[in-house]
CSV table of C-alpha atoms and ligand atoms in Angstrom, one decimal:
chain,number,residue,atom,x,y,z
A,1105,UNK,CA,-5.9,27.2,-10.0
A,1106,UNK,CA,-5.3,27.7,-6.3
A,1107,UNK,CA,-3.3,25.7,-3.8
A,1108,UNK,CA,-5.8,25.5,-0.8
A,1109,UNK,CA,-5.4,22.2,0.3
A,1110,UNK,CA,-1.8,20.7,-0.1
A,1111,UNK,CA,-0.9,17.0,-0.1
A,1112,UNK,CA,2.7,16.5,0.4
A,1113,UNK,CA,3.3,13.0,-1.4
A,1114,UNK,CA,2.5,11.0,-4.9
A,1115,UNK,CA,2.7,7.6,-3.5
A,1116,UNK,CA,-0.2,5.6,-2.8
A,1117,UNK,CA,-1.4,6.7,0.5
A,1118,UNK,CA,-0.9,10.4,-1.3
A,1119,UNK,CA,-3.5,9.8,-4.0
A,1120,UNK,CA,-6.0,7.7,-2.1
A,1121,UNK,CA,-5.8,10.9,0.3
A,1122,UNK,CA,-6.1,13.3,-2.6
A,1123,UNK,CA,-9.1,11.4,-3.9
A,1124,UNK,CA,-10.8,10.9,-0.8
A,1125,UNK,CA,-9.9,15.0,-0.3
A,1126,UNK,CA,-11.8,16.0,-3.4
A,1127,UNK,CA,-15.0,13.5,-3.0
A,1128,UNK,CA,-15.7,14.0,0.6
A,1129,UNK,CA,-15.7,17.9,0.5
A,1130,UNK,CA,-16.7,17.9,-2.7
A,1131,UNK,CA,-14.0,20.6,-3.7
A,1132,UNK,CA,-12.8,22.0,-6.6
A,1133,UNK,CA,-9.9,19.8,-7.5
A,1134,UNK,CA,-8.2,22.9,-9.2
A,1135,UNK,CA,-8.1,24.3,-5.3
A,1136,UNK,CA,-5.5,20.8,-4.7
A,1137,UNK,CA,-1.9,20.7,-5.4
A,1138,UNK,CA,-0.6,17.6,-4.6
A,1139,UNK,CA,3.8,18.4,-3.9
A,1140,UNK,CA,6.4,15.1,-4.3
A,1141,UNK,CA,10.2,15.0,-4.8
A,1142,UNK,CA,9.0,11.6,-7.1
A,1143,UNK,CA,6.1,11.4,-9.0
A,1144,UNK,CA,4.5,8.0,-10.4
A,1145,UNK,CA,6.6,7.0,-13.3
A,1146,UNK,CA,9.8,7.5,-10.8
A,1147,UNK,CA,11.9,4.9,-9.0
A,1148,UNK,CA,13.4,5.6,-6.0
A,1149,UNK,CA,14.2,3.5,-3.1
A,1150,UNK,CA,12.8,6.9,-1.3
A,1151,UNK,CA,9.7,5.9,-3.3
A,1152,UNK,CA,8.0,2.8,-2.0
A,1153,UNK,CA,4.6,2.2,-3.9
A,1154,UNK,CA,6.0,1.2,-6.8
A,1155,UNK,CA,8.0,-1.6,-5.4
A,1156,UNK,CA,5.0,-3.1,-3.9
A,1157,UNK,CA,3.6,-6.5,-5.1
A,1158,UNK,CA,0.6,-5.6,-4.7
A,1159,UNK,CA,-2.2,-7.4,-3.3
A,1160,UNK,CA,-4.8,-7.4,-0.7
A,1161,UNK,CA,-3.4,-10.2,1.7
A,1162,UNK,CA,-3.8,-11.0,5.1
A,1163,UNK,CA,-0.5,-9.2,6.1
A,1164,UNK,CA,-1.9,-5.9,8.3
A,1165,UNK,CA,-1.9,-6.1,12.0
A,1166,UNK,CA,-4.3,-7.3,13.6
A,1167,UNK,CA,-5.3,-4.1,15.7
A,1168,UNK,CA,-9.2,-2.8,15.4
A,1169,UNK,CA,-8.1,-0.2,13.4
A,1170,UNK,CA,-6.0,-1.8,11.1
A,1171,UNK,CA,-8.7,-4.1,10.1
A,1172,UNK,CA,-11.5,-1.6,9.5
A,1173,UNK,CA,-8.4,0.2,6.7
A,1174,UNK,CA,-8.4,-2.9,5.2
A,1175,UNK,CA,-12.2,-3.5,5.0
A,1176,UNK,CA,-13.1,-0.3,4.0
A,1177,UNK,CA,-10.3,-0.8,1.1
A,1178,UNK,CA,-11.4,-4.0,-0.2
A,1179,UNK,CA,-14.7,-2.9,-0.1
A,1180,UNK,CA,-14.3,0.3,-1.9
A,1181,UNK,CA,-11.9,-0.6,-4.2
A,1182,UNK,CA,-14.7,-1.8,-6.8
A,1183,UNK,CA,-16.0,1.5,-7.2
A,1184,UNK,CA,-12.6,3.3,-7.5
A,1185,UNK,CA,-11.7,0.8,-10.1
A,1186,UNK,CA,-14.7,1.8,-12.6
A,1187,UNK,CA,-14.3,5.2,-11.6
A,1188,UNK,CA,-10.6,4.8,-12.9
A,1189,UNK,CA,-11.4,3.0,-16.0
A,1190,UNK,CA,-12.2,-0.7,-15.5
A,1191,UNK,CA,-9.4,-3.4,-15.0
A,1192,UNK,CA,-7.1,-1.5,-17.3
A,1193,UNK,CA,-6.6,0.9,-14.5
A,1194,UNK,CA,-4.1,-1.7,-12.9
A,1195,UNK,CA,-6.5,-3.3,-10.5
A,1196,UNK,CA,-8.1,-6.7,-10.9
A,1197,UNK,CA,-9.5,-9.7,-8.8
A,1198,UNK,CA,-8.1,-12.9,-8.7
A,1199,UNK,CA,-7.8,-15.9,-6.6
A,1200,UNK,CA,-6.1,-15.9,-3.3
A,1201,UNK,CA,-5.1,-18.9,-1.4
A,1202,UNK,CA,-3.0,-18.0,2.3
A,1203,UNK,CA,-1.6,-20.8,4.6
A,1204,UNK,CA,-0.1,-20.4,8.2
A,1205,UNK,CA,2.1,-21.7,10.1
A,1206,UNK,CA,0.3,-21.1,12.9
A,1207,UNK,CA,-3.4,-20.5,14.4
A,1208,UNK,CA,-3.9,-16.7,13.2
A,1209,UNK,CA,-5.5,-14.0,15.3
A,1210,UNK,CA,-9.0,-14.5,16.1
A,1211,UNK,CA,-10.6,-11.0,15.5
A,1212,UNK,CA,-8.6,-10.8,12.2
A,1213,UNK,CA,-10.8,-14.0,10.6
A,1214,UNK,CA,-13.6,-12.6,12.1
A,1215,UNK,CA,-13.4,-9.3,10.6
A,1216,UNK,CA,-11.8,-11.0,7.2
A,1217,UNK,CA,-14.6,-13.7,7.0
A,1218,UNK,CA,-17.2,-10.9,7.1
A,1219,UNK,CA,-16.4,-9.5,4.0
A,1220,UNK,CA,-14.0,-10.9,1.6
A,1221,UNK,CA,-15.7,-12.4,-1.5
A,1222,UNK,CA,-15.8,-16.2,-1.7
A,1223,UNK,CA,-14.0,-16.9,2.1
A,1224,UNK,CA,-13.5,-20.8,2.7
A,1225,UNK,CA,-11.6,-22.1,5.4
A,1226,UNK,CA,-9.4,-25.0,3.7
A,1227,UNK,CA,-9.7,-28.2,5.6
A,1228,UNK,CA,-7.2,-29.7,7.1
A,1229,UNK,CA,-6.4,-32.3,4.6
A,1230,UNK,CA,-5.4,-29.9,1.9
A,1231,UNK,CA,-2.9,-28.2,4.1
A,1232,UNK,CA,0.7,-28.9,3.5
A,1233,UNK,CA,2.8,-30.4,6.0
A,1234,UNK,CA,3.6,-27.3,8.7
A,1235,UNK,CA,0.6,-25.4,8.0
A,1236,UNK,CA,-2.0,-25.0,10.7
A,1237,UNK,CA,-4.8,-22.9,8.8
A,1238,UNK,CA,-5.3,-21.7,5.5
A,1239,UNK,CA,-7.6,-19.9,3.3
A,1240,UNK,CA,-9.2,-19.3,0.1
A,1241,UNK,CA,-11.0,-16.1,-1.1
A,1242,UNK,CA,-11.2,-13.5,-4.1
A,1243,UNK,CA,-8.5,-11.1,-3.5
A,1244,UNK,CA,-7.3,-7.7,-5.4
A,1245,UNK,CA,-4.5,-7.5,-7.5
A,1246,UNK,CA,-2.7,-4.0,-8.5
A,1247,UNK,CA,-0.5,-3.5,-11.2
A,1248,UNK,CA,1.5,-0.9,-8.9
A,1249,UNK,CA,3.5,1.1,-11.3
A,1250,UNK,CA,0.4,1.3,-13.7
A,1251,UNK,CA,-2.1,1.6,-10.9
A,1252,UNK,CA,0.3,5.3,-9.3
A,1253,UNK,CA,0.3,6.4,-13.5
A,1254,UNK,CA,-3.3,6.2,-13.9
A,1255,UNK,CA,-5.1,7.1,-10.6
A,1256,UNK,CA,-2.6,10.3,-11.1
A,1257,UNK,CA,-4.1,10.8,-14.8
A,1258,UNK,CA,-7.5,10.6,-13.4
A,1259,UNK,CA,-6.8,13.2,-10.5
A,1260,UNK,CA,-4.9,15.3,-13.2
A,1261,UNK,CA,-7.8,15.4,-15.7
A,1262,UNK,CA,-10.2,16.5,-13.0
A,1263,UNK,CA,-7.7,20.0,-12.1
A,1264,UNK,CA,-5.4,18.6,-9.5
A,1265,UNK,CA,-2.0,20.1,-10.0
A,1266,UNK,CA,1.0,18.1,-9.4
A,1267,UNK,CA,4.4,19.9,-8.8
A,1268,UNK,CA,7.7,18.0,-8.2
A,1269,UNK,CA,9.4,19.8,-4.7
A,1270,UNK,CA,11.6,18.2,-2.0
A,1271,UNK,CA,10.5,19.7,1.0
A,1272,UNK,CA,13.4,20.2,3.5
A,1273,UNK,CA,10.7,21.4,5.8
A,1274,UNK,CA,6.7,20.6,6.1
A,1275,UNK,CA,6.1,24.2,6.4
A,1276,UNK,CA,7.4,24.6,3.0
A,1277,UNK,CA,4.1,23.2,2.0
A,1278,UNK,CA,2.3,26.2,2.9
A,1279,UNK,CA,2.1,28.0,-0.3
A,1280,UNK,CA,0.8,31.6,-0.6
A,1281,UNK,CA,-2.9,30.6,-0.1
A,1282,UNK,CA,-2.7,27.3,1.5
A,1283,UNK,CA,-5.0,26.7,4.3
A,1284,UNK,CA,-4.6,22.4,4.7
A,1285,UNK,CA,-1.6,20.4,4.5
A,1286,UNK,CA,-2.0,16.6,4.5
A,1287,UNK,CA,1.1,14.7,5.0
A,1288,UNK,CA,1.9,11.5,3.1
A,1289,UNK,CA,5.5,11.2,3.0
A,1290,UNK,CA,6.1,7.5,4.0
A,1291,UNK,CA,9.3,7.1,4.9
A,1292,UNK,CA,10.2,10.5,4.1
A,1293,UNK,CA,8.7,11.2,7.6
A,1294,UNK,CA,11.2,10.0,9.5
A,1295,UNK,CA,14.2,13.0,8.3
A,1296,UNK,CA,11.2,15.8,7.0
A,1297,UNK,CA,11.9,18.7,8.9
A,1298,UNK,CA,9.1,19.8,11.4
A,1299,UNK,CA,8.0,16.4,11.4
A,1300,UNK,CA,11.1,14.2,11.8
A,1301,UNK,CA,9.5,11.3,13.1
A,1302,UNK,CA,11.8,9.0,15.2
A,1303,UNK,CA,9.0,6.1,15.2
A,1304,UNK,CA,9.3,5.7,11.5
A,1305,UNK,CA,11.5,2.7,10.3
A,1306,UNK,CA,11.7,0.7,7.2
A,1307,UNK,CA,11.2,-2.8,6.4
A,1308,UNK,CA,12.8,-4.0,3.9
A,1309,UNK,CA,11.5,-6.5,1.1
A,1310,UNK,CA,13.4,-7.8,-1.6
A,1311,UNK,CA,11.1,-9.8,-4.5
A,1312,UNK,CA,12.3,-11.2,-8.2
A,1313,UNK,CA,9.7,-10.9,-10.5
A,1314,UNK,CA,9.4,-13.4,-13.7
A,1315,UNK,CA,7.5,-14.0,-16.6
A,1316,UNK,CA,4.6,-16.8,-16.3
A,1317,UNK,CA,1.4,-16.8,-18.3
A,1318,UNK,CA,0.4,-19.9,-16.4
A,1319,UNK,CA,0.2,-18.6,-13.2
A,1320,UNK,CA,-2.7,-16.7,-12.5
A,1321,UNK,CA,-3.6,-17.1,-9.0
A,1322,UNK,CA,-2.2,-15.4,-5.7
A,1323,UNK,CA,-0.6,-18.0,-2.9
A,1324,UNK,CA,1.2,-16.7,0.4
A,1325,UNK,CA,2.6,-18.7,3.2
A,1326,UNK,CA,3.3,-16.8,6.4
A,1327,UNK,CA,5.5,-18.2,9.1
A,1328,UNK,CA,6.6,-16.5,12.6
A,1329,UNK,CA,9.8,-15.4,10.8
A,1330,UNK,CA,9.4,-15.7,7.4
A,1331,UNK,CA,6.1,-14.6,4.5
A,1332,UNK,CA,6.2,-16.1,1.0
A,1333,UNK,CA,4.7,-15.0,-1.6
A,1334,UNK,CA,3.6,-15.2,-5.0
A,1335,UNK,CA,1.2,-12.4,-6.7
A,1336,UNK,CA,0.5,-12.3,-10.1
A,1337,UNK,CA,0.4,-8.3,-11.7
A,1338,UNK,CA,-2.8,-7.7,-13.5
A,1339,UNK,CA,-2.5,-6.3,-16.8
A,1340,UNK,CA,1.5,-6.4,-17.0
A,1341,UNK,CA,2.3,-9.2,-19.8
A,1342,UNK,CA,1.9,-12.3,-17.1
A,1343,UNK,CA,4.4,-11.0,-15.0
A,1344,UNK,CA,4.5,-12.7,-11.5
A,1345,UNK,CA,6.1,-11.3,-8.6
A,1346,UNK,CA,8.0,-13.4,-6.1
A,1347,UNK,CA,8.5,-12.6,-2.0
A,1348,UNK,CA,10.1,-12.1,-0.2
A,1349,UNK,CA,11.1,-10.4,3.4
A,1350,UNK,CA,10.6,-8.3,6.0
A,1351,UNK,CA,13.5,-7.2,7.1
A,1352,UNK,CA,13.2,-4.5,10.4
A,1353,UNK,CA,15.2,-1.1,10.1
A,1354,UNK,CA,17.4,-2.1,7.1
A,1355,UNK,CA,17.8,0.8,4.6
A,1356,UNK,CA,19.3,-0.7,1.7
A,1357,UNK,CA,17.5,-0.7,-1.9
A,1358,UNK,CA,20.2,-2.7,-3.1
A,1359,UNK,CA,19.9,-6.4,-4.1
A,1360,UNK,CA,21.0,-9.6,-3.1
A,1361,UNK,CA,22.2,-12.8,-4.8
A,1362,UNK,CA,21.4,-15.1,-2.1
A,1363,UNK,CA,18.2,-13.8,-1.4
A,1364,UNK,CA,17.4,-13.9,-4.5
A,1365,UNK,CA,18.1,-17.9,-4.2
A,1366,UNK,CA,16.5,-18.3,-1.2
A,1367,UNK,CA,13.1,-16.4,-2.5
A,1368,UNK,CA,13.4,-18.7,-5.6
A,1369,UNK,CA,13.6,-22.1,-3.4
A,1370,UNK,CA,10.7,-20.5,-1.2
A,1371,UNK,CA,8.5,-19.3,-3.5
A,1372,UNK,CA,8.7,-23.1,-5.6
A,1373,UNK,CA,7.8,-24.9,-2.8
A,1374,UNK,CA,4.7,-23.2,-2.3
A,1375,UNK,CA,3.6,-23.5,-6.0
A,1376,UNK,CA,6.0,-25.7,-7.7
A,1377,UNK,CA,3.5,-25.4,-10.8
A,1378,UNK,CA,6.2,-22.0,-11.4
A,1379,UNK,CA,8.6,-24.5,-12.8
A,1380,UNK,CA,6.6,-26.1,-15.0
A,1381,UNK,CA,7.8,-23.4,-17.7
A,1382,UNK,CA,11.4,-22.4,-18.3
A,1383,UNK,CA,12.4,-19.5,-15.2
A,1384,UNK,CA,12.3,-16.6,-17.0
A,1385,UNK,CA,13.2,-13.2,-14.5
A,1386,UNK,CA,12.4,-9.8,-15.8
A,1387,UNK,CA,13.9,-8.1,-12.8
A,1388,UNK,CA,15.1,-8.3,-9.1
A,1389,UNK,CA,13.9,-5.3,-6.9
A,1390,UNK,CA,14.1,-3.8,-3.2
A,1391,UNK,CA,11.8,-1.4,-1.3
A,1392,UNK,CA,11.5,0.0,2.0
A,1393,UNK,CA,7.8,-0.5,3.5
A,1394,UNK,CA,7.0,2.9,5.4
A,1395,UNK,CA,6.7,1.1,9.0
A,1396,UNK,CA,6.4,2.9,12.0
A,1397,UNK,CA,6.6,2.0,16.1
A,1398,UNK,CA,2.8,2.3,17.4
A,1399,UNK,CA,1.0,1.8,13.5
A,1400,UNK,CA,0.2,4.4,11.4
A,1401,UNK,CA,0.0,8.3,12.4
A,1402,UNK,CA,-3.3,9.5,11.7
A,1403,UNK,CA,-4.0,13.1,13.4
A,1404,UNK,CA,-4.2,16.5,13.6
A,1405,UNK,CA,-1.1,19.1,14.7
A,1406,UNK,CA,-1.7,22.3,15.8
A,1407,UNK,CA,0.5,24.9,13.4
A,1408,UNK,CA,0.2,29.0,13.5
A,1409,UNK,CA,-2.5,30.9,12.3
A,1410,UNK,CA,-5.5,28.9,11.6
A,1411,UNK,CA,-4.0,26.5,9.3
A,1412,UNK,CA,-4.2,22.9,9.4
A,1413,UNK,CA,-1.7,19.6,9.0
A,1414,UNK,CA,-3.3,16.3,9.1
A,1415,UNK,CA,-0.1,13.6,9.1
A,1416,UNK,CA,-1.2,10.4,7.4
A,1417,UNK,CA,1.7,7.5,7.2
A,1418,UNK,CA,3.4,4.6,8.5
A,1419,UNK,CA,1.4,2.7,6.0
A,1420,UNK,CA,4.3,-0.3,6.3
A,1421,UNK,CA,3.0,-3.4,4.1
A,1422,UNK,CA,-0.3,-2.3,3.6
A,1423,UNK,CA,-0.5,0.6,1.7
A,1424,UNK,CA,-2.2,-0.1,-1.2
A,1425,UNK,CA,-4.6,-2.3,1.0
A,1426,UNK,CA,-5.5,-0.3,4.0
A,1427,UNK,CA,-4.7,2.9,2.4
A,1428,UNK,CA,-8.1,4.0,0.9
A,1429,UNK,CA,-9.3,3.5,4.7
A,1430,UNK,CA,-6.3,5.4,6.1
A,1431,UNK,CA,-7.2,8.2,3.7
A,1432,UNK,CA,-10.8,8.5,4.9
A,1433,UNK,CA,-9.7,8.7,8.4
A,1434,UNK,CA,-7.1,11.4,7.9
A,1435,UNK,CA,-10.7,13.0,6.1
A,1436,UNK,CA,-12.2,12.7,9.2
A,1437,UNK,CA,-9.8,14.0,10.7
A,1438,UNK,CA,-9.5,17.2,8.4
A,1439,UNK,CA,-13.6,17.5,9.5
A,1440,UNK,CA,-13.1,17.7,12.7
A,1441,UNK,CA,-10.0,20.2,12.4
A,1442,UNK,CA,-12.0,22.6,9.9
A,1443,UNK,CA,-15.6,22.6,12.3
A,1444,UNK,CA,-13.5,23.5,15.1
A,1445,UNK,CA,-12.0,26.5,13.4
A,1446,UNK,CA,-15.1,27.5,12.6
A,1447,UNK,CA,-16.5,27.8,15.7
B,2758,FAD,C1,8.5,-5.4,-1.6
B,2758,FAD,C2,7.3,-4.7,-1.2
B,2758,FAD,C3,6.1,-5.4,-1.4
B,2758,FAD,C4,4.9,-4.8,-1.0
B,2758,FAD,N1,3.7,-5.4,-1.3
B,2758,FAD,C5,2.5,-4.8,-0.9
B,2758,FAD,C6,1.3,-5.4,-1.2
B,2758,FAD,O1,1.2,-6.5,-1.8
B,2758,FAD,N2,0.1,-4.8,-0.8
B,2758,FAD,C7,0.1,-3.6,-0.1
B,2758,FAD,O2,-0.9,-3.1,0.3
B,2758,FAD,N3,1.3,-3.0,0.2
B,2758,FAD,C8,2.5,-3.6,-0.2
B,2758,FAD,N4,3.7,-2.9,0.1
B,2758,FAD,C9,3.7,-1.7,0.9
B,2758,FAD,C10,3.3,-0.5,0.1
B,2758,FAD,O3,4.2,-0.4,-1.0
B,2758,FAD,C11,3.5,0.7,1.0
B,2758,FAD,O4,2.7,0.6,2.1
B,2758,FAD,C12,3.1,2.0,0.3
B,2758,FAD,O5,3.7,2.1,-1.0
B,2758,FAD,C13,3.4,3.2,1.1
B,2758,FAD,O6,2.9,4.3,0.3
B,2758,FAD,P1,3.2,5.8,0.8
B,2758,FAD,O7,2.4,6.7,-0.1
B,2758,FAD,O8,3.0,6.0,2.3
B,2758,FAD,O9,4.8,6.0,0.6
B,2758,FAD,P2,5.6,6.3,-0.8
B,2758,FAD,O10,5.1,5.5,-1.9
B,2758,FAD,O11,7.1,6.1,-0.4
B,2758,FAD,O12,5.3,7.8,-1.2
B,2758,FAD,C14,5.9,8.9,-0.4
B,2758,FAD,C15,5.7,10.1,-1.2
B,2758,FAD,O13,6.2,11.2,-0.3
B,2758,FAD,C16,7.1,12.0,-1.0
B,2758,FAD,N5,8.0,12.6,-0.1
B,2758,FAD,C17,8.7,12.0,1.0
B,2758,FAD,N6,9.4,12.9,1.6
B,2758,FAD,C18,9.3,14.0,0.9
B,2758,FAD,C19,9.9,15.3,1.0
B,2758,FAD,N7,10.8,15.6,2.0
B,2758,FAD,N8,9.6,16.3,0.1
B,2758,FAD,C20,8.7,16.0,-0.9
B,2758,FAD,N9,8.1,14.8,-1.1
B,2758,FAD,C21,8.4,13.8,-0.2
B,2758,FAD,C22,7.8,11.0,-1.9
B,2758,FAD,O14,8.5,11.6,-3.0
B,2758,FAD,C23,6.6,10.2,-2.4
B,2758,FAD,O15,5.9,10.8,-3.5
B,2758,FAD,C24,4.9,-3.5,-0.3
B,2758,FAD,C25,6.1,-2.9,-0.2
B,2758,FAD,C26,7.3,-3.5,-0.6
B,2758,FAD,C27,8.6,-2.7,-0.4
């Protein structure tokens, strides 16, 4: 075991990195430590990616960028799903149906329509009342939690190391023979010393999640101040997860009564089929989503003596969606960084 190349974070945007690490220069995973003050099978507040919902929606920005994260996820996300063990992994496809409350972006359906399985533009007549486009495709569904616990096993069983640290500065994560440092702290970013990223904010989502075998199928509603949504968790015992918000720069994992209420009223509106069995709530939850001012950071910095940091995060509400794209970037990235020190 060495610890070459470093990755400094265990949530989702840490492992796809790790992964992408190891299969695009086809290293050794013994030579890759991956160094987190929480681990899957952890809860933090400080720890977003198990909070998530998780689905591939039609949340992400609408930027060029942005859009070609979330293709190359959706579109890779078969192959990483055998290679993880099949649907048991945490990661399954479902049906997803998406209104809005207003004529969306252009260039996103464009790029969306391209490539997400069974895409059909509803027609006006089976919009509800307020909705001015909708859609129905083929979406994936993550089992968060179990998805974090098993891509971890995977990297584990092929030599990664993983090692609990909090880092009070990123140049702790230079251990004796560490050459690369990829950062994926999330919101950690924003107080890490040596990085201490002022951009970084969270946003805030609260979501109850309940128990109902006869839901299976993903619907979201997003309004110029508001996103609803229902996503069902593969592989969990039928549990359905209910959202939610998007609240800017609040810091709280604590819970509230009355948004708990007002998710309830929301989330039966959209799919009043919920009620057709008795309510039955496993757990309310909070998280921070990992946003930052100007999208995700992506890039080299310069450190002493021929070592390397690539910072990849800001990942917001789209981690587990655009993150497998956000990690080959940051790989790219790396490339580029390790040719020129080579010249
Ligand atoms: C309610 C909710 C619903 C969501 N739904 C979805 C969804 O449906 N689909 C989707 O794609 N996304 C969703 N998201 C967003 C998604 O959860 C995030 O984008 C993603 O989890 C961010 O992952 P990350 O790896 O960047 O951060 P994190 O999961 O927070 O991981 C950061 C890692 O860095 C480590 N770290 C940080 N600072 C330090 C330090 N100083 N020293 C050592 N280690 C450190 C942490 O311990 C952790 O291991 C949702 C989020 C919320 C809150």
């Amino acid at each position: 075991m060495s610890d070459k190349y470093v990755v400094v974070g265990a949530g989702i945007v840490g492992l796809y990195t790790t992964y992408s690490l190891i299969t695009r220069l086809h290293l050794n995973p013994a030579d890759v430590t991956v160094l987190a003050e929480y681990l899957p099978g952890d809860q933090s507040t400080f720890y977003t990616s198990p909070w998530a919902g998780g689905n591939f929606s039609c949340i992400s920005p609408d930027d060029p960028q942005t859009l070609k994260f979330d293709k190359f996820t959706y579109t890779n996300l078969a192959k990483l799903q055998k290679t993880l063990g099949g649907k048991e992994c945490g990661l399954d496809q479902r049906e997803s149906t998406e209104f809005w409350d207003y004529q969306p972006e252009a260039a996103k359906i464009k790029s969306l329509s391209s490539y997400l399985q069974d895409w059909k533009v509803l027609p006006k007549s089976e919009l509800p009342d307020g909705v001015a486009y909708g859609i129905n495709y083929t979406t994936w569904n993550f089992n968060c939690p179990n998805f974090l616990a098993n891509f971890k096993k995977f990297l584990e069983s092929k030599g990664v190391t993983f090692h609990r640290q909090k880092l009070t500065h990123i140049s702790q994560a230079y251990l004796p023979t560490t050459k690369v440092v990829l950062n994926c702290t999330g919101i950690g970013a924003h107080d890490l010393g040596g990085v201490q990223d002022g951009k970084v904010y969270p946003t805030r989502g609260q979501v109850v999640v309940i128990k109902a075998p006869h839901i299976k199928v993903n619907k979201v509603r997003w309004g110029r101040d508001y996103a609803t949504y229902i996503i069902p968790r593969p592989e969990s015992g039928d549990q359905l997860v209910l959202g939610g918000y998007l609240q800017k720069d609040n810091w709280t994992g604590d819970t509230f009564g009355h948004e708990t209420e007002d998710i309830l009223r929301r989330t039966t509106e959209l799919l009043p089929e919920i009620l057709d069995r008795p309510l039955d709530i496993v757990r309310i939850a909070a998280g921070l989503r990992p946003s930052r001012h100007g999208g995700v950071r992506i890039e080299a910095e310069k450190v002493e003596d021929g070592k390397i940091l690539v910072h990849n995060y800001g990942a917001s509400g789209y981690g587990y969606q655009a993150g497998f794209g956000m990690a080959n970037e940051a790989i790219d990235v790396l490339i580029r960084e390790l040719n020129k020190a080579k010249l």
